[in-house]
Amino acid sequence: MADKTTPTPTAPTDAVQRRSLGAVVSNSPFLYRSKRSAVAVPKPVVPTARAIVDCAAYVDGKRLSGRFTPTSALAEIRSRGAGFVWVGLFEPDEHQIGEIAATFGLHQLAAEDAVNGRQRPKFERYDDTLVTVMRTVAYVEHDMHIVSEIVQTGEIMIFTGPDFVVAVRHGRHTGLAHVRHRLEADPDRLALGPGAVLHAITDHVVDSYIEVTEAVENDVESMEEELFTPRTTIPIEAIYQLKREVVELRRAVCPLAGPLQTLTAPQTPLPKEVRRYLRDVADHHIGVAERINDFDETLTTLVSAAVAKIAVQQNTDMRKISAIVAILAVPTMIAGIYGMNFDHMPELKQVWGYPAVLATMVVICTTLVVVFRRIRWL
C-alpha cells in the first residue's frame, strides 16, 4: 500500500504577490500610488483637531469651563441630561468629518456633502438631525473700470440635533467666532438650545447678504451715473462683469428662500420662539432677493444703453469723418481743375488768378464748416 503524503504548499510567485499588493493598495482609502513608482505610500492623516475651530458644551445657556473634544463634550452633556454641544469645523477632509459623523451619528450622505462643499442652499432632515446648507458671500473691493472679482462665495453647513450643533464652514470669509461670542453674552437666548445657534448663524449669513447687496448697489448706481453722463466712456466689459457677479450673488442668495420657509413651518422640530426669529430672518431675505433681482434688470438695461451709446458714438464719428471729407473735397476739386496745363484756360495768365482761387477755396470750406456745425456734424 502506497504511502499517502501531504503535498507541500508552494510559495506564491512574485507576480501573485504584486497582484495582491495592488489589490490592497487600491482598496485602502489612506494609500495612494506615487507618480514615479508603483510603491504604495501612506496618505498622511490630519488629526481631526486641526479642523476644529471651537468645541464647547452649554448648559442652561452657559458655557462649561474646561477644554473639550467632541466626544468628551457630548458625553458630558448626555451624562447631565441637559444642554448641547456646539462644534465649529473649517474645511474638514474625509477622515476628519468621518470621526465627527461617527461621534454625533450624522448621515453618511450629509457628511459627504460637508466635505465636497459647493452645495446648493437646501434643508434636509435625517431622523432627528436637521441639515441646513447656506451659501456665504463677501464683497471684494475693486476698480469699477477693471474686470475683476467682485463677490466671493463660500458655504456653511449646519447639522442640528437634539443635543448638538455642528457647523462646517468653507471659505475664509464670514467667520462665526463673533456669532458664538454674541450668543454666549445672551444666556437666555442660548438656553433655547441648538435652534438658537441655527437662528444666529442664519441671521448672520443673511446680514452679510444685506451688506454685500448694499455694496453692489453702490457699484450699480455709480456705473449707471457714469454711463449716462455726457462725454464719458465706460468699458462694456465692466458692465458684463458686474452683471455676471450679480448672477452669482443671486444663485447664492435666492435659493435660501425655500429652506427658510421650511424652517419656520410648525412641523419643524424647533422651539416656537426660534421659529419666530427665523420668520424675521426670512423677511429680511425676501427683501435682499428682490433687490438682487432689481440689480439684474437694471444691469440688463445698462448693457442695452451702453450698446446704444456706442452705436450713437460711432454714428457721430462717421458724420464727422464725412464732413471732413466733404470739406477737403472742395479744394481738391478746384486744385485739380485749376492745375490742368491747357493752352486755352480762363485767367491762366492773370496775376490775381492764383490768390482768387485760394480765396474761393477758403470761402467755400468756411461755409461748409459753418453749415456742418449748425447741423452738429462737427
mmCIF file of C-alpha atoms in Angstrom:
data_model
loop_
_atom_site.group_PDB
_atom_site.id
_atom_site.type_symbol
_atom_site.label_atom_id
_atom_site.label_comp_id
_atom_site.label_asym_id
_atom_site.label_seq_id
_atom_site.Cartn_x
_atom_site.Cartn_y
_atom_site.Cartn_z
ATOM 1 C CA MET A 1 0.000 0.000 0.000
ATOM 2 C CA ALA A 2 1.497 3.230 -1.105
ATOM 3 C CA ASP A 3 2.200 5.909 1.491
ATOM 4 C CA LYS A 4 -0.016 8.976 1.323
ATOM 5 C CA THR A 5 1.960 12.156 1.734
ATOM 6 C CA THR A 6 0.598 15.639 2.240
ATOM 7 C CA PRO A 7 1.623 17.925 -0.627
ATOM 8 C CA THR A 8 3.933 20.700 0.379
ATOM 9 C CA PRO A 9 2.437 24.175 -0.242
ATOM 10 C CA THR A 10 4.380 26.202 -2.712
ATOM 11 C CA ALA A 11 5.322 29.830 -2.091
ATOM 12 C CA PRO A 12 3.408 32.382 -4.182
ATOM 13 C CA THR A 13 5.216 33.719 -7.155
ATOM 14 C CA ASP A 14 6.358 37.321 -7.452
ATOM 15 C CA ALA A 15 3.527 38.079 -9.876
ATOM 16 C CA VAL A 16 0.920 36.828 -7.408
ATOM 17 C CA GLN A 17 2.484 38.904 -4.645
ATOM 18 C CA ARG A 18 2.412 42.033 -6.806
ATOM 19 C CA ARG A 19 -1.261 41.456 -7.680
ATOM 20 C CA SER A 20 -2.121 41.010 -4.017
ATOM 21 C CA LEU A 21 -0.275 44.202 -3.057
ATOM 22 C CA GLY A 22 -2.062 46.113 -5.823
ATOM 23 C CA ALA A 23 -5.451 44.927 -4.560
ATOM 24 C CA VAL A 24 -4.659 46.059 -1.038
ATOM 25 C CA VAL A 25 -3.460 49.453 -2.234
ATOM 26 C CA SER A 26 -6.480 50.074 -4.453
ATOM 27 C CA ASN A 27 -8.932 49.174 -1.658
ATOM 28 C CA SER A 28 -7.325 51.328 1.006
ATOM 29 C CA PRO A 29 -8.563 54.936 1.350
ATOM 30 C CA PHE A 30 -5.384 56.025 3.065
ATOM 31 C CA LEU A 31 -2.890 54.806 0.454
ATOM 32 C CA TYR A 32 -2.030 56.182 -2.944
ATOM 33 C CA ARG A 33 0.425 55.368 -5.714
ATOM 34 C CA SER A 34 3.413 57.534 -6.451
ATOM 35 C CA LYS A 35 3.509 59.052 -9.938
ATOM 36 C CA ARG A 36 7.078 57.825 -10.489
ATOM 37 C CA SER A 37 6.778 54.362 -8.957
ATOM 38 C CA ALA A 38 4.212 51.678 -8.185
ATOM 39 C CA VAL A 39 5.108 51.607 -4.482
ATOM 40 C CA ALA A 40 2.189 52.383 -2.163
ATOM 41 C CA VAL A 41 2.838 55.382 0.062
ATOM 42 C CA PRO A 42 0.634 56.003 3.110
ATOM 43 C CA LYS A 43 -1.551 59.060 2.703
ATOM 44 C CA PRO A 44 -0.975 61.421 5.634
ATOM 45 C CA VAL A 45 -3.873 61.555 8.072
ATOM 46 C CA VAL A 46 -4.520 65.006 9.506
ATOM 47 C CA PRO A 47 -5.884 64.917 13.059
ATOM 48 C CA THR A 48 -9.494 65.991 13.450
ATOM 49 C CA ALA A 49 -8.434 68.648 15.942
ATOM 50 C CA ARG A 50 -6.813 70.580 13.074
ATOM 51 C CA ALA A 51 -10.230 71.171 11.516
ATOM 52 C CA ILE A 52 -11.975 72.130 14.770
ATOM 53 C CA VAL A 53 -12.231 75.896 15.237
ATOM 54 C CA ASP A 54 -14.014 75.659 18.584
ATOM 55 C CA CYS A 55 -15.809 72.996 20.622
ATOM 56 C CA ALA A 56 -17.877 73.815 23.702
ATOM 57 C CA ALA A 57 -20.628 72.391 25.880
ATOM 58 C CA TYR A 58 -23.503 74.604 27.073
ATOM 59 C CA VAL A 59 -25.914 74.003 29.942
ATOM 60 C CA ASP A 60 -28.702 76.480 30.729
ATOM 61 C CA GLY A 61 -27.216 78.902 28.211
ATOM 62 C CA LYS A 62 -23.796 78.978 29.903
ATOM 63 C CA ARG A 63 -20.565 77.544 28.576
ATOM 64 C CA LEU A 64 -18.996 74.855 30.717
ATOM 65 C CA SER A 65 -15.453 75.589 31.774
ATOM 66 C CA GLY A 66 -12.585 73.491 30.506
ATOM 67 C CA ARG A 67 -11.460 72.182 27.151
ATOM 68 C CA PHE A 68 -13.497 69.509 25.425
ATOM 69 C CA THR A 69 -13.164 67.259 22.453
ATOM 70 C CA PRO A 70 -16.370 66.498 20.555
ATOM 71 C CA THR A 71 -16.549 63.058 22.162
ATOM 72 C CA SER A 72 -15.942 64.265 25.713
ATOM 73 C CA ALA A 73 -18.293 67.228 25.305
ATOM 74 C CA LEU A 74 -21.126 65.023 24.045
ATOM 75 C CA ALA A 75 -20.514 62.515 26.850
ATOM 76 C CA GLU A 76 -20.632 65.326 29.429
ATOM 77 C CA ILE A 77 -23.911 66.695 28.070
ATOM 78 C CA ARG A 78 -25.588 63.297 27.910
ATOM 79 C CA SER A 79 -24.425 62.392 31.391
ATOM 80 C CA ARG A 80 -26.064 65.582 32.687
ATOM 81 C CA GLY A 81 -29.184 65.053 30.610
ATOM 82 C CA ALA A 82 -29.329 68.738 29.657
ATOM 83 C CA GLY A 83 -27.580 71.218 27.375
ATOM 84 C CA PHE A 84 -25.956 70.783 23.993
ATOM 85 C CA VAL A 85 -22.591 70.721 22.209
ATOM 86 C CA TRP A 86 -21.530 73.265 19.597
ATOM 87 C CA VAL A 87 -18.659 72.262 17.308
ATOM 88 C CA GLY A 88 -17.266 74.507 14.585
ATOM 89 C CA LEU A 89 -15.249 72.976 11.726
ATOM 90 C CA PHE A 90 -13.310 74.624 8.912
ATOM 91 C CA GLU A 91 -12.942 72.726 5.617
ATOM 92 C CA PRO A 92 -12.601 69.196 7.067
ATOM 93 C CA ASP A 93 -11.387 66.296 4.945
ATOM 94 C CA GLU A 94 -12.984 62.844 4.673
ATOM 95 C CA HIS A 95 -11.167 61.409 7.675
ATOM 96 C CA GLN A 96 -11.981 64.368 9.912
ATOM 97 C CA ILE A 97 -15.671 64.575 9.007
ATOM 98 C CA GLY A 98 -15.843 60.781 9.339
ATOM 99 C CA GLU A 99 -14.835 60.969 13.004
ATOM 100 C CA ILE A 100 -17.317 63.781 13.655
ATOM 101 C CA ALA A 101 -20.070 61.848 11.895
ATOM 102 C CA ALA A 102 -19.344 58.757 13.975
ATOM 103 C CA THR A 103 -19.433 60.805 17.191
ATOM 104 C CA PHE A 104 -22.732 62.575 16.529
ATOM 105 C CA GLY A 105 -24.414 59.954 14.334
ATOM 106 C CA LEU A 106 -24.528 62.065 11.176
ATOM 107 C CA HIS A 107 -25.819 60.504 7.988
ATOM 108 C CA GLN A 108 -23.149 59.394 5.522
ATOM 109 C CA LEU A 109 -24.650 61.311 2.576
ATOM 110 C CA ALA A 110 -24.782 64.557 4.544
ATOM 111 C CA ALA A 111 -21.218 64.014 5.768
ATOM 112 C CA GLU A 112 -20.004 63.585 2.174
ATOM 113 C CA ASP A 113 -21.703 66.859 1.185
ATOM 114 C CA ALA A 114 -19.902 68.597 4.072
ATOM 115 C CA VAL A 115 -16.546 67.549 2.596
ATOM 116 C CA ASN A 116 -17.253 68.336 -1.032
ATOM 117 C CA GLY A 117 -18.856 71.751 -0.484
ATOM 118 C CA ARG A 118 -20.314 73.795 -3.369
ATOM 119 C CA GLN A 119 -23.820 72.653 -2.429
ATOM 120 C CA ARG A 120 -27.000 74.464 -3.366
ATOM 121 C CA PRO A 121 -28.769 76.105 -0.395
ATOM 122 C CA LYS A 122 -31.135 73.465 0.956
ATOM 123 C CA PHE A 123 -32.778 71.947 4.017
ATOM 124 C CA GLU A 124 -32.883 68.208 4.708
ATOM 125 C CA ARG A 125 -33.945 66.071 7.630
ATOM 126 C CA TYR A 126 -32.344 62.805 8.664
ATOM 127 C CA ASP A 127 -34.417 61.411 11.558
ATOM 128 C CA ASP A 128 -33.754 63.843 14.440
ATOM 129 C CA THR A 129 -30.946 65.698 12.643
ATOM 130 C CA LEU A 130 -31.665 68.812 10.610
ATOM 131 C CA VAL A 131 -29.201 69.696 7.850
ATOM 132 C CA THR A 132 -29.181 73.273 6.565
ATOM 133 C CA VAL A 133 -26.878 74.444 3.776
ATOM 134 C CA MET A 134 -26.314 78.152 3.148
ATOM 135 C CA ARG A 135 -24.046 79.964 0.734
ATOM 136 C CA THR A 136 -21.924 82.764 2.173
ATOM 137 C CA VAL A 137 -20.883 85.881 0.263
ATOM 138 C CA ALA A 138 -18.301 88.623 0.704
ATOM 139 C CA TYR A 139 -17.670 91.849 -1.209
ATOM 140 C CA VAL A 140 -14.258 92.431 -2.801
ATOM 141 C CA GLU A 141 -13.008 95.993 -3.249
ATOM 142 C CA HIS A 142 -12.201 96.651 -6.898
ATOM 143 C CA ASP A 143 -11.777 99.263 -9.612
ATOM 144 C CA MET A 144 -15.051 99.770 -11.450
ATOM 145 C CA HIS A 145 -13.321 100.106 -14.832
ATOM 146 C CA ILE A 146 -11.289 96.894 -14.474
ATOM 147 C CA VAL A 147 -12.726 93.421 -14.904
ATOM 148 C CA SER A 148 -12.115 91.645 -11.595
ATOM 149 C CA GLU A 149 -13.817 89.535 -8.939
ATOM 150 C CA ILE A 150 -16.487 91.426 -7.032
ATOM 151 C CA VAL A 151 -18.305 88.787 -4.966
ATOM 152 C CA GLN A 152 -16.646 85.864 -3.183
ATOM 153 C CA THR A 153 -18.778 82.873 -2.219
ATOM 154 C CA GLY A 154 -18.413 80.149 0.383
ATOM 155 C CA GLU A 155 -20.605 77.720 2.267
ATOM 156 C CA ILE A 156 -21.846 76.905 5.749
ATOM 157 C CA MET A 157 -23.437 73.540 6.503
ATOM 158 C CA ILE A 158 -25.205 73.198 9.864
ATOM 159 C CA PHE A 159 -26.109 69.877 11.473
ATOM 160 C CA THR A 160 -28.665 70.435 14.233
ATOM 161 C CA GLY A 161 -29.628 67.625 16.585
ATOM 162 C CA PRO A 162 -31.430 67.405 19.939
ATOM 163 C CA ASP A 163 -28.215 67.977 21.861
ATOM 164 C CA PHE A 164 -25.624 69.176 19.360
ATOM 165 C CA VAL A 165 -24.823 71.668 16.607
ATOM 166 C CA VAL A 166 -22.054 71.006 14.091
ATOM 167 C CA ALA A 167 -21.223 73.937 11.788
ATOM 168 C CA VAL A 168 -18.967 73.179 8.814
ATOM 169 C CA ARG A 169 -17.593 76.242 7.036
ATOM 170 C CA HIS A 170 -15.937 76.518 3.618
ATOM 171 C CA GLY A 171 -14.282 79.811 2.676
ATOM 172 C CA ARG A 172 -12.222 82.104 4.869
ATOM 173 C CA HIS A 173 -14.748 84.926 4.894
ATOM 174 C CA THR A 174 -17.883 85.046 7.061
ATOM 175 C CA GLY A 175 -16.330 83.668 10.235
ATOM 176 C CA LEU A 176 -18.573 82.583 13.116
ATOM 177 C CA ALA A 177 -16.421 83.478 16.131
ATOM 178 C CA HIS A 178 -18.295 86.704 16.880
ATOM 179 C CA VAL A 179 -21.609 84.863 16.483
ATOM 180 C CA ARG A 180 -20.552 82.486 19.261
ATOM 181 C CA HIS A 181 -19.377 85.377 21.449
ATOM 182 C CA ARG A 182 -22.635 87.271 20.939
ATOM 183 C CA LEU A 183 -24.698 84.237 21.886
ATOM 184 C CA GLU A 184 -22.557 83.481 24.936
ATOM 185 C CA ALA A 185 -23.257 87.033 26.093
ATOM 186 C CA ASP A 186 -27.010 86.260 25.968
ATOM 187 C CA PRO A 187 -27.564 83.099 28.097
ATOM 188 C CA ASP A 188 -31.358 83.370 27.966
ATOM 189 C CA ARG A 189 -31.319 83.116 24.219
ATOM 190 C CA LEU A 190 -28.659 80.405 24.177
ATOM 191 C CA ALA A 191 -30.772 78.401 26.638
ATOM 192 C CA LEU A 192 -33.276 77.811 23.826
ATOM 193 C CA GLY A 193 -30.921 75.090 22.606
ATOM 194 C CA PRO A 194 -29.397 74.180 19.248
ATOM 195 C CA GLY A 195 -32.195 76.024 17.449
ATOM 196 C CA ALA A 196 -30.896 79.315 18.839
ATOM 197 C CA VAL A 197 -27.488 78.613 17.282
ATOM 198 C CA LEU A 198 -29.129 77.743 13.965
ATOM 199 C CA HIS A 199 -31.015 81.054 14.018
ATOM 200 C CA ALA A 200 -27.933 83.069 14.988
ATOM 201 C CA ILE A 201 -25.849 81.638 12.148
ATOM 202 C CA THR A 202 -28.679 82.066 9.644
ATOM 203 C CA ASP A 203 -29.241 85.640 10.771
ATOM 204 C CA HIS A 204 -25.522 86.345 10.440
ATOM 205 C CA VAL A 205 -25.440 84.948 6.894
ATOM 206 C CA VAL A 206 -28.489 86.974 5.811
ATOM 207 C CA ASP A 207 -26.977 90.118 7.375
ATOM 208 C CA SER A 208 -23.876 89.540 5.250
ATOM 209 C CA TYR A 209 -26.190 89.303 2.229
ATOM 210 C CA ILE A 210 -27.541 92.751 3.100
ATOM 211 C CA GLU A 211 -24.040 94.246 3.426
ATOM 212 C CA VAL A 212 -22.858 92.805 0.121
ATOM 213 C CA THR A 213 -26.084 93.861 -1.599
ATOM 214 C CA GLU A 214 -25.637 97.450 -0.426
ATOM 215 C CA ALA A 215 -22.054 97.495 -1.717
ATOM 216 C CA VAL A 216 -23.107 96.069 -5.081
ATOM 217 C CA GLU A 217 -25.946 98.594 -5.235
ATOM 218 C CA ASN A 218 -23.406 101.410 -4.912
ATOM 219 C CA ASP A 219 -21.477 99.914 -7.830
ATOM 220 C CA VAL A 220 -24.612 99.683 -9.958
ATOM 221 C CA GLU A 221 -25.599 103.286 -9.185
ATOM 222 C CA SER A 222 -22.083 104.590 -9.876
ATOM 223 C CA MET A 223 -21.943 102.721 -13.167
ATOM 224 C CA GLU A 224 -25.384 103.987 -14.145
ATOM 225 C CA GLU A 225 -24.456 107.570 -13.316
ATOM 226 C CA GLU A 226 -21.215 107.429 -15.255
ATOM 227 C CA LEU A 227 -22.816 105.715 -18.230
ATOM 228 C CA PHE A 228 -25.447 108.439 -18.678
ATOM 229 C CA THR A 229 -23.049 111.308 -18.066
ATOM 230 C CA PRO A 230 -22.253 113.111 -21.366
ATOM 231 C CA ARG A 231 -18.817 112.651 -22.899
ATOM 232 C CA THR A 232 -17.885 109.726 -20.648
ATOM 233 C CA THR A 233 -16.878 106.248 -21.681
ATOM 234 C CA ILE A 234 -17.113 103.100 -19.574
ATOM 235 C CA PRO A 235 -15.895 99.697 -20.799
ATOM 236 C CA ILE A 236 -18.851 97.469 -21.602
ATOM 237 C CA GLU A 237 -16.775 94.557 -20.287
ATOM 238 C CA ALA A 238 -17.029 96.079 -16.800
ATOM 239 C CA ILE A 239 -20.832 96.098 -17.056
ATOM 240 C CA TYR A 240 -20.858 92.477 -18.180
ATOM 241 C CA GLN A 241 -18.530 91.572 -15.290
ATOM 242 C CA LEU A 242 -20.789 93.252 -12.739
ATOM 243 C CA LYS A 243 -23.807 91.522 -14.256
ATOM 244 C CA ARG A 244 -22.053 88.158 -14.003
ATOM 245 C CA GLU A 245 -21.195 88.801 -10.357
ATOM 246 C CA VAL A 246 -24.817 89.770 -9.667
ATOM 247 C CA VAL A 247 -25.918 86.495 -11.243
ATOM 248 C CA GLU A 248 -23.517 84.615 -8.950
ATOM 249 C CA LEU A 249 -24.849 86.583 -5.985
ATOM 250 C CA ARG A 250 -28.415 85.706 -6.948
ATOM 251 C CA ARG A 251 -27.549 81.999 -7.218
ATOM 252 C CA ALA A 252 -26.069 82.109 -3.733
ATOM 253 C CA VAL A 253 -28.836 84.109 -2.069
ATOM 254 C CA CYS A 254 -32.201 83.408 -3.706
ATOM 255 C CA PRO A 255 -32.367 79.579 -3.293
ATOM 256 C CA LEU A 256 -32.264 80.015 0.504
ATOM 257 C CA ALA A 257 -35.897 81.184 0.473
ATOM 258 C CA GLY A 258 -37.227 77.622 0.348
ATOM 259 C CA PRO A 259 -35.190 76.288 3.300
ATOM 260 C CA LEU A 260 -36.128 79.317 5.414
ATOM 261 C CA GLN A 261 -39.809 78.747 4.745
ATOM 262 C CA THR A 262 -39.417 75.103 5.767
ATOM 263 C CA LEU A 263 -37.583 76.023 8.958
ATOM 264 C CA THR A 264 -40.405 78.362 10.007
ATOM 265 C CA ALA A 265 -43.112 75.734 9.435
ATOM 266 C CA PRO A 266 -44.841 74.336 12.563
ATOM 267 C CA GLN A 267 -43.790 70.798 11.597
ATOM 268 C CA THR A 268 -40.128 71.664 12.102
ATOM 269 C CA PRO A 269 -38.810 70.331 15.457
ATOM 270 C CA LEU A 270 -37.622 73.745 16.629
ATOM 271 C CA PRO A 271 -38.869 75.799 19.584
ATOM 272 C CA LYS A 272 -41.682 78.186 18.792
ATOM 273 C CA GLU A 273 -39.580 81.174 19.829
ATOM 274 C CA VAL A 274 -36.801 80.139 17.442
ATOM 275 C CA ARG A 275 -39.285 79.836 14.572
ATOM 276 C CA ARG A 276 -40.430 83.385 15.270
ATOM 277 C CA TYR A 277 -36.853 84.626 14.984
ATOM 278 C CA LEU A 278 -36.398 82.659 11.771
ATOM 279 C CA ARG A 279 -39.513 84.265 10.267
ATOM 280 C CA ASP A 280 -37.890 87.650 10.780
ATOM 281 C CA VAL A 281 -34.755 86.377 9.018
ATOM 282 C CA ALA A 282 -36.921 85.074 6.169
ATOM 283 C CA ASP A 283 -38.498 88.528 5.758
ATOM 284 C CA HIS A 284 -35.052 90.140 5.507
ATOM 285 C CA HIS A 285 -34.012 87.511 2.984
ATOM 286 C CA ILE A 286 -37.015 88.246 0.773
ATOM 287 C CA GLY A 287 -36.062 91.932 0.684
ATOM 288 C CA VAL A 288 -32.487 91.093 -0.289
ATOM 289 C CA ALA A 289 -33.611 88.710 -3.031
ATOM 290 C CA GLU A 290 -35.902 91.365 -4.515
ATOM 291 C CA ARG A 291 -33.088 93.928 -4.569
ATOM 292 C CA ILE A 292 -30.768 91.484 -6.323
ATOM 293 C CA ASN A 293 -33.408 90.804 -8.984
ATOM 294 C CA ASP A 294 -33.708 94.575 -9.472
ATOM 295 C CA PHE A 295 -29.930 94.775 -9.967
ATOM 296 C CA ASP A 296 -30.120 92.155 -12.690
ATOM 297 C CA GLU A 297 -32.840 94.059 -14.538
ATOM 298 C CA THR A 298 -31.001 97.360 -14.134
ATOM 299 C CA LEU A 299 -27.751 95.931 -15.483
ATOM 300 C CA THR A 300 -29.587 94.429 -18.438
ATOM 301 C CA THR A 301 -30.873 97.923 -19.187
ATOM 302 C CA LEU A 302 -27.376 99.363 -18.757
ATOM 303 C CA VAL A 303 -25.951 96.862 -21.225
ATOM 304 C CA SER A 304 -28.553 97.880 -23.797
ATOM 305 C CA ALA A 305 -27.885 101.559 -23.068
ATOM 306 C CA ALA A 306 -24.129 101.058 -23.393
ATOM 307 C CA VAL A 307 -24.559 99.331 -26.749
ATOM 308 C CA ALA A 308 -26.850 102.140 -27.928
ATOM 309 C CA LYS A 309 -24.374 104.755 -26.710
ATOM 310 C CA ILE A 310 -21.583 103.052 -28.629
ATOM 311 C CA ALA A 311 -23.746 102.999 -31.768
ATOM 312 C CA VAL A 312 -24.553 106.690 -31.375
ATOM 313 C CA GLN A 313 -20.879 107.489 -30.855
ATOM 314 C CA GLN A 314 -19.953 105.540 -33.957
ATOM 315 C CA ASN A 315 -22.639 107.363 -35.946
ATOM 316 C CA THR A 316 -21.316 110.688 -34.675
ATOM 317 C CA ASP A 317 -17.790 109.740 -35.661
ATOM 318 C CA MET A 318 -18.933 108.748 -39.125
ATOM 319 C CA ARG A 319 -20.695 112.095 -39.598
ATOM 320 C CA LYS A 320 -17.564 113.956 -38.546
ATOM 321 C CA ILE A 321 -15.488 111.941 -40.957
ATOM 322 C CA SER A 322 -17.992 112.589 -43.749
ATOM 323 C CA ALA A 323 -17.963 116.334 -43.031
ATOM 324 C CA ILE A 324 -14.169 116.479 -43.091
ATOM 325 C CA VAL A 325 -14.089 114.541 -46.352
ATOM 326 C CA ALA A 326 -16.649 116.947 -47.877
ATOM 327 C CA ILE A 327 -14.601 119.973 -46.801
ATOM 328 C CA LEU A 328 -11.389 118.532 -48.226
ATOM 329 C CA ALA A 329 -13.102 117.521 -51.457
ATOM 330 C CA VAL A 330 -13.779 121.152 -52.454
ATOM 331 C CA PRO A 331 -10.154 122.403 -52.615
ATOM 332 C CA THR A 332 -9.128 119.100 -54.122
ATOM 333 C CA MET A 333 -11.626 119.538 -56.946
ATOM 334 C CA ILE A 334 -10.714 123.189 -57.584
ATOM 335 C CA ALA A 335 -6.994 122.491 -57.456
ATOM 336 C CA GLY A 336 -7.461 119.602 -59.846
ATOM 337 C CA ILE A 337 -9.258 121.767 -62.381
ATOM 338 C CA TYR A 338 -7.033 124.836 -61.970
ATOM 339 C CA GLY A 339 -3.880 122.809 -62.187
ATOM 340 C CA MET A 340 -4.634 121.331 -65.618
ATOM 341 C CA ASN A 341 -1.997 122.547 -68.123
ATOM 342 C CA PHE A 342 -4.177 123.544 -71.075
ATOM 343 C CA ASP A 343 -3.209 126.189 -73.632
ATOM 344 C CA HIS A 344 -6.589 127.871 -73.515
ATOM 345 C CA MET A 345 -7.724 128.230 -69.881
ATOM 346 C CA PRO A 346 -9.619 131.140 -68.341
ATOM 347 C CA GLU A 347 -7.463 133.561 -66.374
ATOM 348 C CA LEU A 348 -4.344 131.407 -66.749
ATOM 349 C CA LYS A 349 -2.107 134.422 -67.326
ATOM 350 C CA GLN A 350 -3.824 136.706 -64.830
ATOM 351 C CA VAL A 351 -1.766 137.855 -61.838
ATOM 352 C CA TRP A 352 -4.722 137.694 -59.491
ATOM 353 C CA GLY A 353 -5.813 134.238 -60.681
ATOM 354 C CA TYR A 354 -3.879 132.197 -58.076
ATOM 355 C CA PRO A 355 -4.927 134.230 -54.998
ATOM 356 C CA ALA A 356 -8.500 134.333 -56.305
ATOM 357 C CA VAL A 357 -8.652 130.508 -56.428
ATOM 358 C CA LEU A 358 -7.200 130.242 -52.922
ATOM 359 C CA ALA A 359 -9.735 132.753 -51.624
ATOM 360 C CA THR A 360 -12.540 130.793 -53.282
ATOM 361 C CA MET A 361 -11.341 127.603 -51.568
ATOM 362 C CA VAL A 362 -11.239 129.312 -48.177
ATOM 363 C CA VAL A 363 -14.724 130.809 -48.601
ATOM 364 C CA ILE A 364 -16.298 127.526 -49.670
ATOM 365 C CA CYS A 365 -14.571 125.486 -46.931
ATOM 366 C CA THR A 366 -15.517 128.039 -44.275
ATOM 367 C CA THR A 367 -19.108 127.930 -45.454
ATOM 368 C CA LEU A 368 -19.120 124.131 -45.204
ATOM 369 C CA VAL A 369 -17.661 124.237 -41.680
ATOM 370 C CA VAL A 370 -20.374 126.660 -40.559
ATOM 371 C CA VAL A 371 -23.099 124.529 -42.115
ATOM 372 C CA PHE A 372 -21.807 121.286 -40.616
ATOM 373 C CA ARG A 373 -21.548 122.889 -37.186
ATOM 374 C CA ARG A 374 -25.116 124.092 -37.350
ATOM 375 C CA ILE A 375 -26.364 120.597 -38.155
ATOM 376 C CA ARG A 376 -23.976 119.232 -35.497
ATOM 377 C CA TRP A 377 -21.903 117.117 -37.788
ATOM 378 C CA LEU A 378 -18.809 118.796 -36.375
#
